[in-house]
Structures are given as structure tokens and as C-alpha cells.
Short mmCIF file of C-alpha atoms in Angstrom, two decimals:
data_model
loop_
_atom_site.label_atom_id
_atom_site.label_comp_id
_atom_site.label_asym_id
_atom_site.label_seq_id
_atom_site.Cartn_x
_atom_site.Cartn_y
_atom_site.Cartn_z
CA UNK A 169 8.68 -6.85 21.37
CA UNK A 170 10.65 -9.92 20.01
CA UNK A 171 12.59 -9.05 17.07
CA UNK A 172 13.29 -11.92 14.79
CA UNK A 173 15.18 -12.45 11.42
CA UNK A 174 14.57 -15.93 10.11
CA UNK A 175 11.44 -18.00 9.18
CA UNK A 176 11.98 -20.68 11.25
CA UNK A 177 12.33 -18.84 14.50
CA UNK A 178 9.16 -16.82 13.49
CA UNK A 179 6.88 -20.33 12.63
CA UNK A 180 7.71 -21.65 15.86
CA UNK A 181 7.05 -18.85 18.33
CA UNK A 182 3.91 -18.06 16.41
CA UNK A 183 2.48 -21.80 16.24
CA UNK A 184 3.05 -21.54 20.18
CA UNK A 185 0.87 -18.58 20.43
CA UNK A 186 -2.02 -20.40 18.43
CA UNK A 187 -1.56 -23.33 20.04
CA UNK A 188 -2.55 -21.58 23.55
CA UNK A 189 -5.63 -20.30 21.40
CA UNK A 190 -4.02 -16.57 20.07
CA UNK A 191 -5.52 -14.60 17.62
CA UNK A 192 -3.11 -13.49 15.10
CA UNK A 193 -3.09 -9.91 13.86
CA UNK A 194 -0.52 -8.98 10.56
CA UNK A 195 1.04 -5.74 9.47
CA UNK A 196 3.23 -6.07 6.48
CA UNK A 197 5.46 -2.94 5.36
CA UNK A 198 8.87 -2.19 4.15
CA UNK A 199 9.68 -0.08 6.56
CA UNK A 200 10.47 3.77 6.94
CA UNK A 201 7.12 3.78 9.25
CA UNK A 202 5.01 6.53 9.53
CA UNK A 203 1.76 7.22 11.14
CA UNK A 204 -0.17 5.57 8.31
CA UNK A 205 1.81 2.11 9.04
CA UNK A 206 1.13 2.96 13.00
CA UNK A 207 -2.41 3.26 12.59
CA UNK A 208 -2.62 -0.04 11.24
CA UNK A 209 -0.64 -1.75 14.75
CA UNK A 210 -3.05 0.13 16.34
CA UNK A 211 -5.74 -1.49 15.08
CA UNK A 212 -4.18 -5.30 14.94
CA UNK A 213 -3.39 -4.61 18.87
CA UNK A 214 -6.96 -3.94 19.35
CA UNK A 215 -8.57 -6.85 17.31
CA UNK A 216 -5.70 -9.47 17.93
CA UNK A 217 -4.25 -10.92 21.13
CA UNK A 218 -0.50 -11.18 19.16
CA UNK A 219 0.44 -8.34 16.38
CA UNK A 220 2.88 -8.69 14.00
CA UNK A 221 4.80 -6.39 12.13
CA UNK A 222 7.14 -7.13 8.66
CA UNK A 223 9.82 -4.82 7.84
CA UNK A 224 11.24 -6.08 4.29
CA UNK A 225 11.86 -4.07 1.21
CA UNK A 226 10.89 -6.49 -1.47
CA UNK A 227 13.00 -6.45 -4.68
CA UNK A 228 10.40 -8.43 -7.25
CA UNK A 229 7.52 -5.86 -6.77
CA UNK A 230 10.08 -3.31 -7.97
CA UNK A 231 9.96 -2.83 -11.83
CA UNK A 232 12.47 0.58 -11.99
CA UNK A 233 15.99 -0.81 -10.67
CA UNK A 234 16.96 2.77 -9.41
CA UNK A 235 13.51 2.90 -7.39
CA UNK A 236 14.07 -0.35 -5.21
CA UNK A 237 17.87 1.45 -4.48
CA UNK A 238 16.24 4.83 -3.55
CA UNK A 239 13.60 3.58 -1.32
CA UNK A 240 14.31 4.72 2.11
CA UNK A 241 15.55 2.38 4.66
CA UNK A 242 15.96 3.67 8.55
CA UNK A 243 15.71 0.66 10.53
CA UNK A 244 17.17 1.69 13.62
CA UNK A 245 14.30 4.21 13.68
CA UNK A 246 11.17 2.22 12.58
CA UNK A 247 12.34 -0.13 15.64
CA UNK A 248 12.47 3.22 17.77
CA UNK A 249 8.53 3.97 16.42
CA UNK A 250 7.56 0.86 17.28
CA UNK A 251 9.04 0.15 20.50
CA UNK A 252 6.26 2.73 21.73
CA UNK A 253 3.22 0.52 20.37
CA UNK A 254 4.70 -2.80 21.53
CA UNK A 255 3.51 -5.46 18.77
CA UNK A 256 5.02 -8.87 19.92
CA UNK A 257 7.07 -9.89 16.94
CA UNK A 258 8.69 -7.98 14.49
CA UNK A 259 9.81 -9.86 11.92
CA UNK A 260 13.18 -8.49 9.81
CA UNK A 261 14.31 -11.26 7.09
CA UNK A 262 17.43 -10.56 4.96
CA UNK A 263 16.60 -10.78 1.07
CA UNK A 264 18.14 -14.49 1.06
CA UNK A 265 15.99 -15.61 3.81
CA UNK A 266 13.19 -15.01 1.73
CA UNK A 267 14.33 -15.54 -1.69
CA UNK A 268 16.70 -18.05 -1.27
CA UNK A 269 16.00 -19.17 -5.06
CA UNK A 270 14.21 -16.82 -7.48
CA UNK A 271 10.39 -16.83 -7.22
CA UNK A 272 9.23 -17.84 -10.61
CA UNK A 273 5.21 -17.94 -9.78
CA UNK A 274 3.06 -15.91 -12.06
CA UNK A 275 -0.75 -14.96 -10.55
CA UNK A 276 -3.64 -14.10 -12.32
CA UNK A 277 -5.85 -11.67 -11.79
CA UNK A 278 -7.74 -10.94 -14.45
CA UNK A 279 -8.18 -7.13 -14.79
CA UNK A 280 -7.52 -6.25 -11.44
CA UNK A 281 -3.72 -6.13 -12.13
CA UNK A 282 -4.30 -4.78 -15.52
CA UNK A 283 -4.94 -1.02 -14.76
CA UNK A 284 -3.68 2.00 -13.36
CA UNK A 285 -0.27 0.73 -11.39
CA UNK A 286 -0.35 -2.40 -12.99
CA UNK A 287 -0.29 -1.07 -16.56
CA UNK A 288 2.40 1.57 -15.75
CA UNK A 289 4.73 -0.98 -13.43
CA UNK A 290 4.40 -4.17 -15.09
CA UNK A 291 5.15 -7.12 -12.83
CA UNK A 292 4.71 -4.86 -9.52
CA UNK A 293 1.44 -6.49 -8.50
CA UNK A 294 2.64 -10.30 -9.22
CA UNK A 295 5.82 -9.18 -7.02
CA UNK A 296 3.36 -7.99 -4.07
CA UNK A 297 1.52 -11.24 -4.51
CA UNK A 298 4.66 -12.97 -4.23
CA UNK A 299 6.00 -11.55 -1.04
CA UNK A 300 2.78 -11.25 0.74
CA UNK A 301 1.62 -14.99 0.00
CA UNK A 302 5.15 -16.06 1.51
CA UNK A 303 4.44 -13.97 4.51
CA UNK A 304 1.28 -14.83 4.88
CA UNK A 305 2.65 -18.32 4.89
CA UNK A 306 5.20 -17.70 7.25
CA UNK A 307 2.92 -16.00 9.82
CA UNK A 308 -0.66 -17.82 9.13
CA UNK A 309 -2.32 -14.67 10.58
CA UNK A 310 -6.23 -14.44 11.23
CA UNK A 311 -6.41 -11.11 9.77
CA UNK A 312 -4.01 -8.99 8.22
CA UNK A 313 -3.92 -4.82 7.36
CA UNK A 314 -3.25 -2.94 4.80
CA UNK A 315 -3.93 1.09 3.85
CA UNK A 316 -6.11 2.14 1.61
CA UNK A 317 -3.68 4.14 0.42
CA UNK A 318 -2.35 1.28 -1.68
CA UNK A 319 -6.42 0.83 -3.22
CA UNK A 320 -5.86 -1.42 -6.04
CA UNK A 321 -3.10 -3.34 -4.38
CA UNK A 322 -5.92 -3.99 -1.26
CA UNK A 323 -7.59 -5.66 -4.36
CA UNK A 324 -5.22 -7.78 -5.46
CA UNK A 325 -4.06 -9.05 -1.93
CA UNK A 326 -8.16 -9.69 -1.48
CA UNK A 327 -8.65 -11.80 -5.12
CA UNK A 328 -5.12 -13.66 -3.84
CA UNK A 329 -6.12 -14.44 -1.00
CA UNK A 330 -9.64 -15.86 -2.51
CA UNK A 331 -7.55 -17.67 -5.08
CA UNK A 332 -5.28 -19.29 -2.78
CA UNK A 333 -8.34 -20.41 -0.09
CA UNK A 334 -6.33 -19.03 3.00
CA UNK A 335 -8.58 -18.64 5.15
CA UNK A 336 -7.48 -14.53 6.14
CA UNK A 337 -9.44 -12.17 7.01
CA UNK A 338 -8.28 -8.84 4.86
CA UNK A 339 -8.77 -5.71 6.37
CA UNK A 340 -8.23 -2.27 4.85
CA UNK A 341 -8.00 0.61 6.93
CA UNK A 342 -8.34 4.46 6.38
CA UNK A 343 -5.61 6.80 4.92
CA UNK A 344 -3.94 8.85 7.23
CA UNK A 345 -2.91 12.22 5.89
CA UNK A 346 -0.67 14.88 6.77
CA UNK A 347 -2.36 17.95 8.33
CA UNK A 348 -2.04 19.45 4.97
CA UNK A 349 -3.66 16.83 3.57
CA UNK A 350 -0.99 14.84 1.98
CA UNK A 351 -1.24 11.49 2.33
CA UNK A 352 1.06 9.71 4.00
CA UNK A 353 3.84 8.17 2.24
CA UNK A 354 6.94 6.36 2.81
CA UNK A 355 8.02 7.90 -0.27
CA UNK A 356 7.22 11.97 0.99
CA UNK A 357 10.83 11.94 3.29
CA UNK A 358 12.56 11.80 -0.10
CA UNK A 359 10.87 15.31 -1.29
CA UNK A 360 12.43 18.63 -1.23
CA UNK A 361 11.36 21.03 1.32
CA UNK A 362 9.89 22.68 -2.00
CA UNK A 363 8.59 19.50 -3.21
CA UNK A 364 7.02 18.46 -0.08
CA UNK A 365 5.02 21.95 -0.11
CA UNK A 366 3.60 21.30 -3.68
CA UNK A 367 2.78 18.25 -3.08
CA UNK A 368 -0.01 18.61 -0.54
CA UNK A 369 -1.54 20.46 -4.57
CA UNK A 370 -2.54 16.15 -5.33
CA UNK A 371 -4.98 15.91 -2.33
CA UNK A 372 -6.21 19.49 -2.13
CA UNK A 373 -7.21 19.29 -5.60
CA UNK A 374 -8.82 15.08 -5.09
CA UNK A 375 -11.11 16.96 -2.13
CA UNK A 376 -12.19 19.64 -4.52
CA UNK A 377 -12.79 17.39 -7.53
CA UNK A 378 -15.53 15.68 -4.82
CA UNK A 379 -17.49 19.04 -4.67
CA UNK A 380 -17.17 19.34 -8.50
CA UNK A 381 -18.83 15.71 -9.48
CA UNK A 382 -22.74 17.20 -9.41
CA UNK A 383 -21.39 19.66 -12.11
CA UNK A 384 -19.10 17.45 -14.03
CA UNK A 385 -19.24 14.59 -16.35
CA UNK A 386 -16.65 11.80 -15.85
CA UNK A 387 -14.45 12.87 -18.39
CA UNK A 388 -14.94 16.53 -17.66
CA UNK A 389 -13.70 15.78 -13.80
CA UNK A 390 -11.03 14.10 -15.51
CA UNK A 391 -9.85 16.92 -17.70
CA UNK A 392 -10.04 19.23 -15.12
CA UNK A 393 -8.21 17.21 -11.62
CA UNK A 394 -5.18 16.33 -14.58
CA UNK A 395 -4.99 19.84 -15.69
CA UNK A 396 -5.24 21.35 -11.87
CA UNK A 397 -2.62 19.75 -11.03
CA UNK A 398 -0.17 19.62 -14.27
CA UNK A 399 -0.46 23.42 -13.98
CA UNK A 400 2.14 23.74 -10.84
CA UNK A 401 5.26 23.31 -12.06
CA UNK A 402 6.98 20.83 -9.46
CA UNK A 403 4.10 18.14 -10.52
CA UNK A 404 3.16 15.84 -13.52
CA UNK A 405 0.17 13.24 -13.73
CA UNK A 406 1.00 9.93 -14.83
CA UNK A 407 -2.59 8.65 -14.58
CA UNK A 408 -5.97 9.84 -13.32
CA UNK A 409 -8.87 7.56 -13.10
CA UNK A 410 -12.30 6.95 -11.70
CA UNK A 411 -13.21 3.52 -11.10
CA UNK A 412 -15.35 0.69 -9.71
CA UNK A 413 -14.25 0.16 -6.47
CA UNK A 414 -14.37 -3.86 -7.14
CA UNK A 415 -13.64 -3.84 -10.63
CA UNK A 416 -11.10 -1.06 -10.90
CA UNK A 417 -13.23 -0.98 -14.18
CA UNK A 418 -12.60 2.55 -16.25
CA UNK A 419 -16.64 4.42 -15.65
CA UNK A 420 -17.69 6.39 -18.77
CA UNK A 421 -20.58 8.24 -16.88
CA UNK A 422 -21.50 8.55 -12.99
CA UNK A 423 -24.69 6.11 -13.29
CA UNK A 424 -21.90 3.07 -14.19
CA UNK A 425 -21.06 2.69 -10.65
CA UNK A 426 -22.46 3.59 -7.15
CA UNK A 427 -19.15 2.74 -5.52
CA UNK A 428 -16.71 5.02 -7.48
CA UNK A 429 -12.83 5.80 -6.49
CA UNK A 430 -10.61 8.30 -8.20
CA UNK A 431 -7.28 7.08 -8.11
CA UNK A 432 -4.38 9.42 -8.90
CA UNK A 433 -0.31 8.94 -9.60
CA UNK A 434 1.68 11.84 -9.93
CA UNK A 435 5.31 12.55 -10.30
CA UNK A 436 7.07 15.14 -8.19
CA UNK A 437 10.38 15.62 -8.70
CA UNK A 438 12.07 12.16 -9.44
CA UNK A 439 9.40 10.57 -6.35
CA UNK A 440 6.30 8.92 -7.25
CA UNK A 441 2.81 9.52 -5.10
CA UNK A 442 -0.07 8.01 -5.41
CA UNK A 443 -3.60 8.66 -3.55
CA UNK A 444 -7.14 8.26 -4.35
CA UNK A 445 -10.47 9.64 -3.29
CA UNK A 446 -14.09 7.84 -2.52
CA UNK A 447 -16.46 9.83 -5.18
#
């Protein structure tokens, strides 16, 4: 596992690797790994003959100044996590590295960036497509993984990609969830014990809203998941929606779409979860 902080270094050993024919698998995260981020080495190790792994908090795709200086950074440990799956580079830049002038491109994407995280974090998605077009630039993998966790961002990474003719293969892999149900989340270490045990309220009430959708109208399902879940105390929905899963278009009525995702951000406490549900 070769551990490597600068851009240069990383081009070099990587261009080796395809030189001598190496399929190149990418995982990009910013750290505090859990099994979700795991899951997805997994998978590169299996479809790739060289994984690589990003650890790098990015500051542009942080709109709420006092979120990028919460987020949790253990990097001694996600190293320790790691060192049991064995990807061959791990690749750790410094901010500067990076950034070493401000990054003043602005993507479109139509209405994919429009909606749900995009219209409550403004600039968050054309800060991801920032930082992952560099890194994808940097590492020139064959395919690259991301959780589904993250839905519209998947999205977004998949219309950048298309827009920018790299020639990627995107691949979006499964939620992993707590044995409560909770999905995993960088984000869940910074609950209270009290928190934490509310929380797993989001995802038990996404699986029931499922059951309800032969009984329900869209907006009925609607009414009922944010009012479920605004009822305990410790939680507060900032959005609920049920969309296209290729749109991310709003539906009015189950016949709009036969590939329909309810997408959910709540707050709990002063953290923010998201998760979302195939209808």
C-alpha cells in the first residue's frame, strides 16, 4: 500500500502501471472510512488489477464554513482500515497541492444540480465536480466508485463525466447500513449516543413508506414520511422528495415514473443525514 501526497509522484507510478497494461480502479472519499467506503475497495480490488483510494476533505464543495471545520478527520485510523484491504496507492494531497490557485470553473448541469442538495447547498455540486474532475485527472482511472448513498451526486459525477468525454466508467454501488438500519455516514461519529439512537427513526420510517406506496398518493407519502419523522423530537426534515431516478425530476403521481427514488435530508442535532430509498 504506497501512500503518496503529491500529484506528480501519483501520475508517474500510475502511468507505469498502465503502461504494463493495468486496469485502474478509483475510490474517492474524504476520509473518516467506514464500511460503506470499504465496500467500495472491495469491489475496485475485484474488478481492477490497481485500486486507488483518495483521502481529501475538499473545501469548495462546502457551502456552511463551520461544516467543512466540523467534518471529522482521523487519518491515522482510515490508514489503519485500510491497511487490512491493501489498495496499492493511497493518495493524501494537502489543500495546496490541489488548489494551488482558486478553482474558478463553473459546470452546468441543467436540473440535475438544481434540486434537493443542490437547492439547499448552493455551489456544493460545482465543488464536487471540481475536485473529482481534478482527481479524475490526476489518476485517469478505468472505472471509478461511488455510494449510492450520495444519489444525486452519482448523477452529477455521471452527466460530468459525459460532458467532459473521459472516457470512465462510473459505477455506483449499494448503501451499506448499520444493523439498525442507518445508513452509513461519515457524518453519524459526530452524533450523541442519544442522537445516534434516533437516528436509525430516517431509515426505519424510508422502509415503511415502501409498504405504504399501494395506499398512498405521492403527496400523501410525502405528508406522512415528513410528519413520521418531524414527530421525534431529536429530528427535523429539511427536504423529502420522490423523484426520477435520471431526472431527479419532482413526480406528481406514481404513473410519472417507473424508476422512482425517495430522497430524504434530515437534521439531527447540529449533523446533517441524508439517505434515500428505491420506490
Amino acid at each position: 500500500m504506497q501512500i503518496v501526497k503529491l500529484i506528480a509522484e501519483t501520475r508517474s507510478i500510475i502511468s507505469e502501471h498502465k503502461a504494463n497494461g493495468k486496469r485502474v480502479g478509483f475510490v474517492p472519499t474524504m476520509g473518516a472510512l467506514h464500511d460503506g467506503h470499504l465496500s467500495l475497495v472491495e469491489q475496485s480490488k475485484k474488478e481492477n488489477d490497481i485500486t486507488v483510494v483518495s483521502i481529501f476533505v475538499n473545501p469548495t464543495q462546502f457551502n456552511n464554513p463551520n461544516d467543512l471545520k466540523t467534518y471529522p478527520r482521523i487519518l491515522d485510523k482510515d490508514l489503519e482500515l485500510l491497511s487490512k484491504f491493501q489498495p496499492d496507492i493511497v493518495f493524501i494531497p494537502e489543500v495546496e497541492e490541489v488548489y494551488p490557485e482558486p478553482d474558478t470553473r463553473v459546470f452546468d448541469f441543467g436540473d440535475l444540480d438544481k434540486v434537493m442538495e443542490g437547492k439547499n447547498r448552493p455551489g456544493h455540486f460545482n465543488g464536487v465536480a471540481q475536485v473529482v474532475s481534478k482527481l479524475f485527472n490526476y489518476i485517469t482511472p478505468d472505472n471509478a466508485y461511488f455510494g449510492q448513498k450520495d444519489f444525486q451526486q452519482v448523477a452529477v459525477i455521471k452527466q460530468m463525466t459525459k460532458d467532459l468525454k473521459l472516457d470512465i466508467n462510473i459505477v455506483p454501488c449499494p448503501i451499506v447500513r448499520e444493523l439498525d438500519g442507518l445508513a452509513m455516514s461519515s457524518r453519524n461519529m459526530l452524533l450523541s449516543e442519544v442522537e445516534r439512537k434516533n437516528a436509525v427513526k430516517i431509515s426505519e420510517t424510508l422502509f415503511k413508506a415502501c409498504n405504504l406506496v399501494p395506499d398512498f398518493g405521492v403527496s400523501q407519502l410525502k405528508e406522512w414520511v415528513i410528519s413520521e419523522i418531524n414527530n421525534n423530537a431529536y429530528l427535523e426534515v429539511e427536504y423529502f422528495e420522490i423523484v426520477d431516478d435520471t431526472s431527479l425530476k419532482s413526480i406528481e403521481k406514481w404513473e410519472d415514473s417507473n424508476n422512482r427514488i425517495a430522497c430524504i435530508t434530515v437534521q439531527v442535532g447540529k449533523v446533517r443525514l441524508i439517505d434515500n430509498i428505491s420506490l
